[in-house]
mmCIF file of C-alpha atoms in Angstrom:
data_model
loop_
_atom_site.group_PDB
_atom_site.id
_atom_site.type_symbol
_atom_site.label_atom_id
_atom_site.label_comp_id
_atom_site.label_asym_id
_atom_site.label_seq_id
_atom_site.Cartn_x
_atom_site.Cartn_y
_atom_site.Cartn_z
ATOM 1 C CA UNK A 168 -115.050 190.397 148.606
ATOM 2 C CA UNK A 169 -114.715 193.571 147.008
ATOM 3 C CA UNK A 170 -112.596 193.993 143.684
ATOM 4 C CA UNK A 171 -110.447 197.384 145.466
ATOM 5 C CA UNK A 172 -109.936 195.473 148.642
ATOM 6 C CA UNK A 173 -108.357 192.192 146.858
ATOM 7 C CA UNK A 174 -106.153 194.393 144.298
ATOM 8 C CA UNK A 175 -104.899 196.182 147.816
ATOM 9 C CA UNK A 176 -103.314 192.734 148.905
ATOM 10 C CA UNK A 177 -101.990 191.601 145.870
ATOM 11 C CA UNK A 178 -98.405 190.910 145.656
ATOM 12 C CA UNK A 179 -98.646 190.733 149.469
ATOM 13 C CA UNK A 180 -97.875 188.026 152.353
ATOM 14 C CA UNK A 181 -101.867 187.602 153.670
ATOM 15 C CA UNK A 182 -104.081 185.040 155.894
ATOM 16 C CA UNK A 183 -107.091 184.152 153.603
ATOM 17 C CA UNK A 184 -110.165 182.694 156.123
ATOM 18 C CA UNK A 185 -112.601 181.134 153.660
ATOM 19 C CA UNK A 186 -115.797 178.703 154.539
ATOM 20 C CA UNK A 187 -117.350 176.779 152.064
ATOM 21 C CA UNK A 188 -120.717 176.733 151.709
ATOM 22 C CA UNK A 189 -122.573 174.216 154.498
ATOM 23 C CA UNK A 190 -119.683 173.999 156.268
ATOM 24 C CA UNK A 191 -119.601 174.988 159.770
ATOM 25 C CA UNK A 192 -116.009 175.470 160.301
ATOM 26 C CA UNK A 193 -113.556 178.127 158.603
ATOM 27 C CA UNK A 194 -110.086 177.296 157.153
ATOM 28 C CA UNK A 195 -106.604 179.129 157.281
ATOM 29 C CA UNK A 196 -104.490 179.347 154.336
ATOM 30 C CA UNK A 197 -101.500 181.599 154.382
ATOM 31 C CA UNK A 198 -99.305 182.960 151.267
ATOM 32 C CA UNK A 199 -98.765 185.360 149.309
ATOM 33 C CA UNK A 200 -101.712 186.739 146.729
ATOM 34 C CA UNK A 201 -100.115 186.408 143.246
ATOM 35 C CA UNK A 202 -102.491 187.158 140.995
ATOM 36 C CA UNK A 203 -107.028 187.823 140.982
ATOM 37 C CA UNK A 204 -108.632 186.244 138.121
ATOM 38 C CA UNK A 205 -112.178 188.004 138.412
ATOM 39 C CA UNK A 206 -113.245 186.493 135.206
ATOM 40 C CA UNK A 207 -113.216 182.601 136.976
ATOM 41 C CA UNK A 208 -113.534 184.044 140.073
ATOM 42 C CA UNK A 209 -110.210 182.916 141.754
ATOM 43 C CA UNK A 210 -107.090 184.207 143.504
ATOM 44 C CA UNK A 211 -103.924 182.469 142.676
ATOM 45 C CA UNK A 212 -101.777 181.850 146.541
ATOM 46 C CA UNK A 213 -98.050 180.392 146.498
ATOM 47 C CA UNK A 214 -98.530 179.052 149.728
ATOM 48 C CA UNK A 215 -96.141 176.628 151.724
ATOM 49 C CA UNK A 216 -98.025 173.426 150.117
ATOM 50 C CA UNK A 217 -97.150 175.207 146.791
ATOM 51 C CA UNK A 218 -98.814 177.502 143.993
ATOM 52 C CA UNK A 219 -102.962 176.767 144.477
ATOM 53 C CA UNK A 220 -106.247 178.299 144.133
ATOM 54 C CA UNK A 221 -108.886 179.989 146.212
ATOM 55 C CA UNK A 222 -112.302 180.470 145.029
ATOM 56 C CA UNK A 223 -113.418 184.289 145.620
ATOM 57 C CA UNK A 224 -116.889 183.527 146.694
ATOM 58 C CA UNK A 225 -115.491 181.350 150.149
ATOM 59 C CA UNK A 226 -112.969 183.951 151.316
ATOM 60 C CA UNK A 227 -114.658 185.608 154.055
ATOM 61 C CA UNK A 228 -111.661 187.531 155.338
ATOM 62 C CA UNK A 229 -108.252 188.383 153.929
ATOM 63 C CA UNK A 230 -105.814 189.969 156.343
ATOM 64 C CA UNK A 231 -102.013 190.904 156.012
ATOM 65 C CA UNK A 232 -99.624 188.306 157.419
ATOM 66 C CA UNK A 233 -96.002 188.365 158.396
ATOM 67 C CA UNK A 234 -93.784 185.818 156.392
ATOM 68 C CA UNK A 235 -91.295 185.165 159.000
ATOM 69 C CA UNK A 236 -94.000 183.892 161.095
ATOM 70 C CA UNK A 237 -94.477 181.006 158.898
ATOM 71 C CA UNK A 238 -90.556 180.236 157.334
ATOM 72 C CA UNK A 239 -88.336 181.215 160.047
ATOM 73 C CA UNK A 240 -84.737 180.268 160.217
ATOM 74 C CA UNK A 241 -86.072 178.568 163.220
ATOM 75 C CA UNK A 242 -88.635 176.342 161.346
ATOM 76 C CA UNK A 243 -85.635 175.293 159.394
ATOM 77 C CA UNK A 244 -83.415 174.596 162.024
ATOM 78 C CA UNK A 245 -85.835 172.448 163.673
ATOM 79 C CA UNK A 246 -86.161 170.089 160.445
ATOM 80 C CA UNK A 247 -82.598 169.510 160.390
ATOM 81 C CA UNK A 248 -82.489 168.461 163.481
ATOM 82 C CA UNK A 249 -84.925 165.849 162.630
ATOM 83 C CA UNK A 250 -83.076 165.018 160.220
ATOM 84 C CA UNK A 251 -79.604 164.650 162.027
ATOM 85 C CA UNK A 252 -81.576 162.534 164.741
ATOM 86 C CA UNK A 253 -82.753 160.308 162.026
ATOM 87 C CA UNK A 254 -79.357 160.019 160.377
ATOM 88 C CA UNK A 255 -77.902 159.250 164.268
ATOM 89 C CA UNK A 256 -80.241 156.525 164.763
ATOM 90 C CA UNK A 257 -80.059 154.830 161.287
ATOM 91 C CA UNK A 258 -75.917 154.741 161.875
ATOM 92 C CA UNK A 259 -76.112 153.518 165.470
ATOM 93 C CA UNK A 260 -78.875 150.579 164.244
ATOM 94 C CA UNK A 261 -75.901 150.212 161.415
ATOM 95 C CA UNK A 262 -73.338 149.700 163.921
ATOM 96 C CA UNK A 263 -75.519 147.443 166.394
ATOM 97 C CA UNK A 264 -75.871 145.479 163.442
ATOM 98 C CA UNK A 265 -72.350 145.073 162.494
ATOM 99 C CA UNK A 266 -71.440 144.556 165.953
ATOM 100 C CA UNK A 267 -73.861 142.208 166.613
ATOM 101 C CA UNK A 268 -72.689 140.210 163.154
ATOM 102 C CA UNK A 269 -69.412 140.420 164.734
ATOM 103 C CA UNK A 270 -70.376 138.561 167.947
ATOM 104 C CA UNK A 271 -72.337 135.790 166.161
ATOM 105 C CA UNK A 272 -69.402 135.248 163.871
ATOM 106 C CA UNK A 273 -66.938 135.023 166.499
ATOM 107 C CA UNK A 274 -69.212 132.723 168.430
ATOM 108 C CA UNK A 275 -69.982 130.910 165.592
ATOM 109 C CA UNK A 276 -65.933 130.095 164.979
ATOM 110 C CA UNK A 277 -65.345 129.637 168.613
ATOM 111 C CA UNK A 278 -68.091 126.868 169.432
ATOM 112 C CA UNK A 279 -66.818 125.500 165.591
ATOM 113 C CA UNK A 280 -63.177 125.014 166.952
ATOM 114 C CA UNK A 281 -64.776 123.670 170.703
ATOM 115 C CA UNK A 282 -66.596 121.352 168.536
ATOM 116 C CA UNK A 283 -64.093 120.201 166.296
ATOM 117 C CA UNK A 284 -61.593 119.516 169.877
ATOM 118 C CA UNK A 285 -64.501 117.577 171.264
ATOM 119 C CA UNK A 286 -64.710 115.323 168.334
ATOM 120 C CA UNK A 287 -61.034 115.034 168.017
ATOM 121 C CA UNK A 288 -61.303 114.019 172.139
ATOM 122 C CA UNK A 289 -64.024 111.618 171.472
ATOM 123 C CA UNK A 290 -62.261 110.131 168.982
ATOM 124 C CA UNK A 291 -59.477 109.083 170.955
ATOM 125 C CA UNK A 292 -61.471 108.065 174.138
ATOM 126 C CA UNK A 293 -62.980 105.496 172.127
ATOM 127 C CA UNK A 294 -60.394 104.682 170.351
ATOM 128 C CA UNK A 295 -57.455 104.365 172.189
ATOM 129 C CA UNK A 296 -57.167 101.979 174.544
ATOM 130 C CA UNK A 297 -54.655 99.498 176.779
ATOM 131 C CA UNK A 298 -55.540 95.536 177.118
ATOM 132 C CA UNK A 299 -54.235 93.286 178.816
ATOM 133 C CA UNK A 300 -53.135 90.195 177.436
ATOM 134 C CA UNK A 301 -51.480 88.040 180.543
ATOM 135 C CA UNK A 302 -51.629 88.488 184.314
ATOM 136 C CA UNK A 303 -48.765 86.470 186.283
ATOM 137 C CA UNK A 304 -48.127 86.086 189.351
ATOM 138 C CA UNK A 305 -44.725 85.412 191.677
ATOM 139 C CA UNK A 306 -44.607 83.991 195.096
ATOM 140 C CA UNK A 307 -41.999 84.608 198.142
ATOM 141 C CA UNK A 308 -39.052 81.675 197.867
ATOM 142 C CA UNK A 309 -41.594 79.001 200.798
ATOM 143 C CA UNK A 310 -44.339 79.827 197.930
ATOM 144 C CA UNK A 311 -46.548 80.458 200.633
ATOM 145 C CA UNK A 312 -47.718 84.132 199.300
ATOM 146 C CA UNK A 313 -47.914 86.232 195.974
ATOM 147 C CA UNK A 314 -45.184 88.553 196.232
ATOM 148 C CA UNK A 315 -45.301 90.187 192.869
ATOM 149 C CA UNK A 316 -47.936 90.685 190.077
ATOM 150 C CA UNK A 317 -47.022 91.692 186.079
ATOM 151 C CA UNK A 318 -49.678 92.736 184.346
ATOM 152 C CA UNK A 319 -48.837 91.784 180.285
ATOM 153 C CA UNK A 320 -50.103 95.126 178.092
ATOM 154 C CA UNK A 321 -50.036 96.316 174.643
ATOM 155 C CA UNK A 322 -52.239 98.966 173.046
ATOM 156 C CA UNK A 323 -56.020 98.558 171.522
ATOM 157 C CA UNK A 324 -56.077 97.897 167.884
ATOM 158 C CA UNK A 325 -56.403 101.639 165.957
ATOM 159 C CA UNK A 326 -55.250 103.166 169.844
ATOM 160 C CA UNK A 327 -53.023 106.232 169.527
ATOM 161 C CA UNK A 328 -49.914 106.518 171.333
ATOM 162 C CA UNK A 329 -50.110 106.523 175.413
ATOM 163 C CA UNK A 330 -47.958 107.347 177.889
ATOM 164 C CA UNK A 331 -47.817 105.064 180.707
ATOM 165 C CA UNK A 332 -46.268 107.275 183.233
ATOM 166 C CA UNK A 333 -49.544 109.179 183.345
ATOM 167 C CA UNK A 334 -51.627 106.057 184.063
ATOM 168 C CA UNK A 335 -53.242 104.774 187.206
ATOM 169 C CA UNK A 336 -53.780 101.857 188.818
ATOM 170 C CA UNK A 337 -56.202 100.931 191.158
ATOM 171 C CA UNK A 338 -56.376 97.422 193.415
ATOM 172 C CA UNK A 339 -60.076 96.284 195.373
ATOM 173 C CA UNK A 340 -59.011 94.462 198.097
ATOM 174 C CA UNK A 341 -59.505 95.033 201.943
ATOM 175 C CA UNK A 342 -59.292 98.293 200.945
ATOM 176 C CA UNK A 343 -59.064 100.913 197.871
ATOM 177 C CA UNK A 344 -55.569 101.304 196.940
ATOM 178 C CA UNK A 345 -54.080 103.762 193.915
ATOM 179 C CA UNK A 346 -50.692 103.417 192.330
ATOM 180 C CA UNK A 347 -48.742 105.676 190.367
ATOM 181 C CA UNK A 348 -45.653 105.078 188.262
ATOM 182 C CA UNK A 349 -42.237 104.671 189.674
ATOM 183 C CA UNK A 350 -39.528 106.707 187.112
ATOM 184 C CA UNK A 351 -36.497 105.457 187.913
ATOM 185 C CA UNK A 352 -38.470 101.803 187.828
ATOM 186 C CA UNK A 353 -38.180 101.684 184.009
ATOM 187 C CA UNK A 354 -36.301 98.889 182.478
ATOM 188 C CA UNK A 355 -35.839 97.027 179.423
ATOM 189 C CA UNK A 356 -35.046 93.095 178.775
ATOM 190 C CA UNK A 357 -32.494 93.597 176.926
ATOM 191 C CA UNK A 358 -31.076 94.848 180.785
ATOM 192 C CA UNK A 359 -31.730 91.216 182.195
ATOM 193 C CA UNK A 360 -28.904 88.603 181.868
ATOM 194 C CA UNK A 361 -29.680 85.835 180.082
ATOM 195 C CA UNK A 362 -30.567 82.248 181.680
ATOM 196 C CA UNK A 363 -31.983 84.550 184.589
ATOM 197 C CA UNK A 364 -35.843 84.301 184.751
ATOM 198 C CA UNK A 365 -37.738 87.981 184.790
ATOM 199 C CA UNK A 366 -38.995 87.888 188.215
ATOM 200 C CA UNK A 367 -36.072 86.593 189.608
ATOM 201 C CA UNK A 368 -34.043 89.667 188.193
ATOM 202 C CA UNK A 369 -36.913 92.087 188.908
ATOM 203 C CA UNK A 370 -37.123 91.283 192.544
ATOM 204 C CA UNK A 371 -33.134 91.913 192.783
ATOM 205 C CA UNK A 372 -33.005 95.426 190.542
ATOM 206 C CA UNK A 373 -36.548 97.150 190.538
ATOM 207 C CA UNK A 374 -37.385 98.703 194.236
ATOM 208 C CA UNK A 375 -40.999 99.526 194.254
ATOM 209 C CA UNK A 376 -42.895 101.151 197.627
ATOM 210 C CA UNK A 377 -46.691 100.603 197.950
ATOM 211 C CA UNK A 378 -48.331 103.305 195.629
ATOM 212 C CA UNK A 379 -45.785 103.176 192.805
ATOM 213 C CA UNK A 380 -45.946 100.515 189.944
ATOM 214 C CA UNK A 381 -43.067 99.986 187.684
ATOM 215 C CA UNK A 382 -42.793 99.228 183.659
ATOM 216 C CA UNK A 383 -40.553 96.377 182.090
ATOM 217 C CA UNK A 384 -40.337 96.415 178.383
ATOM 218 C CA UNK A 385 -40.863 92.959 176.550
ATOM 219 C CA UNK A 386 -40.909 94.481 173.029
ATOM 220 C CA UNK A 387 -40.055 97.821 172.345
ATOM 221 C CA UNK A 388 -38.737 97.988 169.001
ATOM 222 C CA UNK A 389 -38.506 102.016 168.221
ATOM 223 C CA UNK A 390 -37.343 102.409 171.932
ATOM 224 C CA UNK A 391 -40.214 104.347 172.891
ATOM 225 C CA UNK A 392 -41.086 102.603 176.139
ATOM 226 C CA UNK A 393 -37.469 102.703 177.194
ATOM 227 C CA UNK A 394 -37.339 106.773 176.337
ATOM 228 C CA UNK A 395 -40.314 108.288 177.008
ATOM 229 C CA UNK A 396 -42.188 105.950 178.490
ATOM 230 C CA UNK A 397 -44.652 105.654 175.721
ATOM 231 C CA UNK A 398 -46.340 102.385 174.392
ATOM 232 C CA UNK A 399 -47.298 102.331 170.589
ATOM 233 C CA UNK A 400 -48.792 99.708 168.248
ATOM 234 C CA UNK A 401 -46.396 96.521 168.869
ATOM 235 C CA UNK A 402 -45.118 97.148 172.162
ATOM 236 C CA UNK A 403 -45.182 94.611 174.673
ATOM 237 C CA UNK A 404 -44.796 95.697 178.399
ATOM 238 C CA UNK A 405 -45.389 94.419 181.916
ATOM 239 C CA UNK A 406 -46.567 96.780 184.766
ATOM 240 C CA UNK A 407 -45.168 95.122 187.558
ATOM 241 C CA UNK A 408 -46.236 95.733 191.143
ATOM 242 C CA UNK A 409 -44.931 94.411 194.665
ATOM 243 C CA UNK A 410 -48.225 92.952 196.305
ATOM 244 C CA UNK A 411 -46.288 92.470 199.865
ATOM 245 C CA UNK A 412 -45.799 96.045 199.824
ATOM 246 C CA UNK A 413 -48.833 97.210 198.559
ATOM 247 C CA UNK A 414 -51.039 95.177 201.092
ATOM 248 C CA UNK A 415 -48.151 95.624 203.562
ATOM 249 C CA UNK A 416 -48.248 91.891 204.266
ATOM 250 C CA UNK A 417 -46.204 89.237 203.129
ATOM 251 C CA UNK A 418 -48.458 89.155 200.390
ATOM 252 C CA UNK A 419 -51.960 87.550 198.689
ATOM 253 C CA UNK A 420 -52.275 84.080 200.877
ATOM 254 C CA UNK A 421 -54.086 81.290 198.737
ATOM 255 C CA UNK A 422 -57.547 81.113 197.891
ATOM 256 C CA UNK A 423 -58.400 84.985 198.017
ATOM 257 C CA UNK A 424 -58.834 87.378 195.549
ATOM 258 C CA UNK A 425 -58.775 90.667 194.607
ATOM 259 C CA UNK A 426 -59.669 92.948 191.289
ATOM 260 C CA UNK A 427 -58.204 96.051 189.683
ATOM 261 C CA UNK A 428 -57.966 98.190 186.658
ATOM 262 C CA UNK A 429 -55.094 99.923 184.646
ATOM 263 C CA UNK A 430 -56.642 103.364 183.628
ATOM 264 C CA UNK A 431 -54.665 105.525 180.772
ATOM 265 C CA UNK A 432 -55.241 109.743 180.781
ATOM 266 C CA UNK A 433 -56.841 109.166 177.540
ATOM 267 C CA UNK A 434 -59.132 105.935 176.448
ATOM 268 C CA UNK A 435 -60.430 103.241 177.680
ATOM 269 C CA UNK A 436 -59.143 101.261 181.138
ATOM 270 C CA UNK A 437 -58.500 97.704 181.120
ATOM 271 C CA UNK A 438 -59.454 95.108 184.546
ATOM 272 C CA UNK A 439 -58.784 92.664 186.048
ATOM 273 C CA UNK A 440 -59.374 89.799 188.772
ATOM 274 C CA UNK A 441 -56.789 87.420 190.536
ATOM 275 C CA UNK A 442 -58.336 84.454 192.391
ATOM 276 C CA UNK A 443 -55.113 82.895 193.921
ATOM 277 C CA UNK A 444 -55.143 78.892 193.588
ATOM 278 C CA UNK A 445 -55.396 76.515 196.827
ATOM 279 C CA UNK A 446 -51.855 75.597 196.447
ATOM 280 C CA UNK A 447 -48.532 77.791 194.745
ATOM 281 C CA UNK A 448 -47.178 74.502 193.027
ATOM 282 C CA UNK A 449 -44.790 76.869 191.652
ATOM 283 C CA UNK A 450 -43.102 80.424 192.342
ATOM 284 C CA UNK A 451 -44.587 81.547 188.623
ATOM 285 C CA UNK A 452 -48.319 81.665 188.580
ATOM 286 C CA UNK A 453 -50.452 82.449 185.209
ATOM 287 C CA UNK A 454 -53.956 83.864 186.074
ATOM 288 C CA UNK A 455 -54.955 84.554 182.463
#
């Protein structure tokens, strides 16, 4: 490359085409010629890759070159809107993220608190409870049938509070029958007269129909049987139910039998059996 022809493109925008030597294919490299050391036999080009050298003996071709071709307001445009698109996505994986924490901590309270409601459940299934202590029986005035039944309850040791308007009771006899409390069947013994027995009263003031069951408080000494209807830790009650009219007979003949179970809305049920003896020798009959 001639010494006149390089000092004609210096200072100018160019496309230098140089080869090196064994190499079959030519390379681009466009910027402007800054300076022509002859002596080391470079030229200095500020190029878009920076300020660099070309060695005189590989340029095979210099020719002028337009700038804007190269750093166009386009070309810039274009990188920032890489760069926006970058920013975009990096926010919206932000916010996918924080959303996303925001789901699992929600989820994480929610199935805490559905946990913590389940144990609390469990806890009372098992531990509350009703048992019954005494079954008893009461025969028509010829003692020829069982006309009534009391079944003698308290709460489980530990039980929690339990309403026995909410409870049901289920008899296994010729048939599945269900019973549900009786409101205005609700009485206390401090109610009876005394010298009058219990069932003798109780067949005279409590009116019971076939599916209802009624309550009569032996020991209720905060009144909370009497009230509400709820049986705490030291109450003594009897569920009484009218046999006759539950098996719409005159009642449970000698030698049969029949079972049931008293089942609170939370804890565990209590059963029974009757097995009526050969013979009512009296009108009060104690099957437990």
């Amino acid at each position: 490359m001639e010494k006149k022809y390089m000092e004609r493109f210096k200072g100018r925008y160019c496309k230098f085409v140089t080869k090196e030597p064994g190499e079959i294919r030519a390379t681009v490299t466009t910027g402007l010629l800054e300076d022509v050391d002859y002596e080391d036999g470079f030229v200095i080009v500020d190029s878009k890759q920076g300020l660099g050298a070309l060695r005189i003996n590989t340029i095979i071709a210099i020719k002028p070159a337009n700038p804007k071709a190269k750093h166009s307001n386009r070309s810039n445009d274009d990188h920032a809107v890489v760069g926006i698109e970058t920013l975009i996505v990096f926010i919206a994986m932000i916010l996918v993220a924080a959303v996303t924490a925001t789901v699992l901590i929600q989820t994480m309270d929610t199935l805490q608190q559905r946990a913590r409601y389940i144990s609390d459940q469990t806890i009372k299934e098992v531990s509350s409870g009703i048992s019954i202590t005494n079954v008893i029986g009461y025969t028509n005035a010829n003692q020829t049938h069982l006309e009534y039944l009391a079944l003698q309850v308290r709460t489980t040791a530990g039980s929690k509070d339990i309403d026995l308007s909410v409870c049901t009771l289920t008899m296994i006899y010729d048939k599945l029958y269900a019973l549900t409390f009786n409101a205005s069947a609700s009485i206390d013994v401090d109610d009876k007269p005394s010298g009058l027995g219990v069932f003798e009263w109780l067949s005279d003031n409590l009116t019971l129909q076939a599916s209802e069951y009624g309550l009569f408080a032996l020991h209720d000494e905060d009144d909370s049987v009497t009230n509400t209807n709820g049986i705490n830790s030291g109450d003594i009650v009897l569920i009484v139910i009218n046999i006759s009219k539950v098996l719409n007979t005159t009642g449970l003949p000698p030698r049969d039998s029949f079972t049931g179970t008293f089942q609170p809305e939370l804890g565990m049920k209590a059963s029974f059996n009757i097995d009526t003896p050969a013979v009512f020798s009296k009108r009060t009959v104690s099957f437990y």
